[in-house]
Short mmCIF file of C-alpha atoms in Angstrom, two decimals:
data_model
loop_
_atom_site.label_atom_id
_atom_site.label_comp_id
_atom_site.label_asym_id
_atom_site.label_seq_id
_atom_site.Cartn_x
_atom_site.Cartn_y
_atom_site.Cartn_z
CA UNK A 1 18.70 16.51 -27.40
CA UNK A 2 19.09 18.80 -24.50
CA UNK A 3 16.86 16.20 -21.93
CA UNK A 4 19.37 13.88 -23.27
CA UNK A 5 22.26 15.48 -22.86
CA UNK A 6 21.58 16.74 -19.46
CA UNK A 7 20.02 13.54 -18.16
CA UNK A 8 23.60 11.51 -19.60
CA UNK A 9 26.01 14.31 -17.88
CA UNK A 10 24.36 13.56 -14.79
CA UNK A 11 24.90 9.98 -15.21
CA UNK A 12 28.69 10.38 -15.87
CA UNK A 13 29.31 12.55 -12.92
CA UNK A 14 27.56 10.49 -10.59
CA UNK A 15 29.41 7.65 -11.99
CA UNK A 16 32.70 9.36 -11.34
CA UNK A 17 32.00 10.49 -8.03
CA UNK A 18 31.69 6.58 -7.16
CA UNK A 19 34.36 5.57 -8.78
CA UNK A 20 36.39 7.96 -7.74
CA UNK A 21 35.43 8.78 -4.52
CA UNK A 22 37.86 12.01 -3.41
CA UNK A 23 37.01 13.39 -0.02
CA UNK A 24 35.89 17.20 0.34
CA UNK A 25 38.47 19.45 1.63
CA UNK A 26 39.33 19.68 5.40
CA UNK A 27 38.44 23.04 7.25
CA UNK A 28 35.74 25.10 7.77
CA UNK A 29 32.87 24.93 4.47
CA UNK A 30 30.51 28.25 4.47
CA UNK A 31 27.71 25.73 3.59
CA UNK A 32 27.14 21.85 4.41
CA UNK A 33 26.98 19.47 1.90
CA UNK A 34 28.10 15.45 1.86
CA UNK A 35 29.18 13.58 -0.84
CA UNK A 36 32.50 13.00 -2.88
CA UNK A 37 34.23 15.94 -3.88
CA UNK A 38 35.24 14.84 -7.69
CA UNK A 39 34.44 16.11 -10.04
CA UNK A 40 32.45 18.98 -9.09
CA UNK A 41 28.47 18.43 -10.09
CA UNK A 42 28.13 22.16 -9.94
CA UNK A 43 31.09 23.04 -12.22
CA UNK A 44 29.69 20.10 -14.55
CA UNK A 45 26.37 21.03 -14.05
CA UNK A 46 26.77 24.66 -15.45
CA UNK A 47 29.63 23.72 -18.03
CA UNK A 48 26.64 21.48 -19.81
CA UNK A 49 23.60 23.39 -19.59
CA UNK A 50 24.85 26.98 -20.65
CA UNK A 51 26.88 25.09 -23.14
CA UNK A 52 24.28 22.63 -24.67
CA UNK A 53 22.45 26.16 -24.51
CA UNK A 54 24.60 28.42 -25.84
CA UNK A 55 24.90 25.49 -29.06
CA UNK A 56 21.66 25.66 -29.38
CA UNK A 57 21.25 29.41 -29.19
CA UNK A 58 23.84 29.64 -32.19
CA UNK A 59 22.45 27.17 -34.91
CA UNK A 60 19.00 29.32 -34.73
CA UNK A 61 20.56 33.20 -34.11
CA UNK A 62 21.69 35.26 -37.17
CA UNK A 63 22.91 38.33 -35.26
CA UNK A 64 26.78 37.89 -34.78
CA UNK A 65 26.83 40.33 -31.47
CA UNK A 66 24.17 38.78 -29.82
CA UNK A 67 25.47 35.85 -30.36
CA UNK A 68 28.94 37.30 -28.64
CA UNK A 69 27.03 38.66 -25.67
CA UNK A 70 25.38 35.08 -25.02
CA UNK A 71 28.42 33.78 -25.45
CA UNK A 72 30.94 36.00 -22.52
CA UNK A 73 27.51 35.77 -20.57
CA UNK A 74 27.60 31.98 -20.38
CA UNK A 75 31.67 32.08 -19.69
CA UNK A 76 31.29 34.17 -17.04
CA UNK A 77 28.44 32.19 -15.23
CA UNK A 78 29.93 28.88 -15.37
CA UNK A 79 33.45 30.37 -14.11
CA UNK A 80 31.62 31.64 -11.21
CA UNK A 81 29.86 28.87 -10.19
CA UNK A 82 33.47 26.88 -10.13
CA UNK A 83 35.33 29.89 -8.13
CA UNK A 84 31.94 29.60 -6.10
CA UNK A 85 32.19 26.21 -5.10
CA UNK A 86 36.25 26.69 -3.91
CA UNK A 87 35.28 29.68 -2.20
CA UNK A 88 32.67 27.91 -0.45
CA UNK A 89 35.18 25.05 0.44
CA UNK A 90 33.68 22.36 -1.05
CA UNK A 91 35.83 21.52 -3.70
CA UNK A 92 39.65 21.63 -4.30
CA UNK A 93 40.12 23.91 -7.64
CA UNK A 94 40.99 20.08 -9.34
CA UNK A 95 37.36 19.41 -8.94
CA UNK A 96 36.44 22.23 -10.91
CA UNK A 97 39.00 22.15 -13.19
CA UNK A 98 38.01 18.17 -13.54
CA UNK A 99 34.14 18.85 -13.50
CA UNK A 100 35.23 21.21 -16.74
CA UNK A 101 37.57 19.50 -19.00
CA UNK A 102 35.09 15.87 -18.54
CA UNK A 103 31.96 18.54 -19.56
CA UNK A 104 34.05 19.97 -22.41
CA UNK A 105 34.64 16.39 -23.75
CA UNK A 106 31.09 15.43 -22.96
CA UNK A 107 29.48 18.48 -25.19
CA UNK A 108 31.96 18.27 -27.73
CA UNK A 109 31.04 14.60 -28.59
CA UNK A 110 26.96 15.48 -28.35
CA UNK A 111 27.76 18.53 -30.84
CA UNK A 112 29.62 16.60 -33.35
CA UNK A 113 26.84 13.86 -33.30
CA UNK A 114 24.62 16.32 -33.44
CA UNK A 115 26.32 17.93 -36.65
CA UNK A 116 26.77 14.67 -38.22
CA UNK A 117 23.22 13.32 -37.99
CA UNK A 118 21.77 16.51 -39.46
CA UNK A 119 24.46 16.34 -42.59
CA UNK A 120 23.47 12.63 -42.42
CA UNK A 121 19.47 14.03 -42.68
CA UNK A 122 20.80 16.70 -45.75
CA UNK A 123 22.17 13.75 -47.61
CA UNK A 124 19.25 11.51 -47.36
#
């Protein structure tokens, strides 16, 4: 499930960035990179794998505050990597904010196929 979900994310932001194809932002960038600027791969990137994580993480924990802790730890590292990537210039806060909300739909429909097949399993 994760290889899956990982290697499909990519897929879909690769595919945007084609379709798409928004130019970086003008002006000085404190690092070089090429490319289209939306959405973000970094900002989708993150959003995925500490998410698809964090899932994981929960359905096999039983201890409520760690589960918290994981939890604030993986908000906090995918919102810095977005304000990382507008500091650095490379992306227009859109292409973050994009790069999220397309992640967010992304892992919510792998979770809920992921819930239904294992009631599906239960029943059988």
């Amino acid at each position: 499930m994760f290889i899956i979900t990982m290697l499909e994310e990519r897929l879909l932001e690769e595919g945007l960035k084609y379709l798409l194809s928004r130019s970086r932002p003008d002006g000085p960038h404190l690092v070089e990179i090429d490319g289209h600027s939306f959405p973000s791969q970094h900002a989708m990137n993150a959003f995925v794998l500490y998410g698809i994580i964090l899932f994981l993480l929960w359905t096999h924990l039983n201890h409520y505050k760690i589960k918290v802790l994981l939890s604030l730890l993986s908000i906090t590292i995918i919102l810095a990597m977005g304000v990382s990537r507008i500091y650095l210039g490379v992306h227009y806060p859109s292409d973050i904010f994009g790069g999220y909300l397309i992640s967010g739909f992304w892992l919510t429909a792998v979770i809920l196929y992921a819930r239904y097949h294992k009631e599906k399993n239960k029943k059988a």
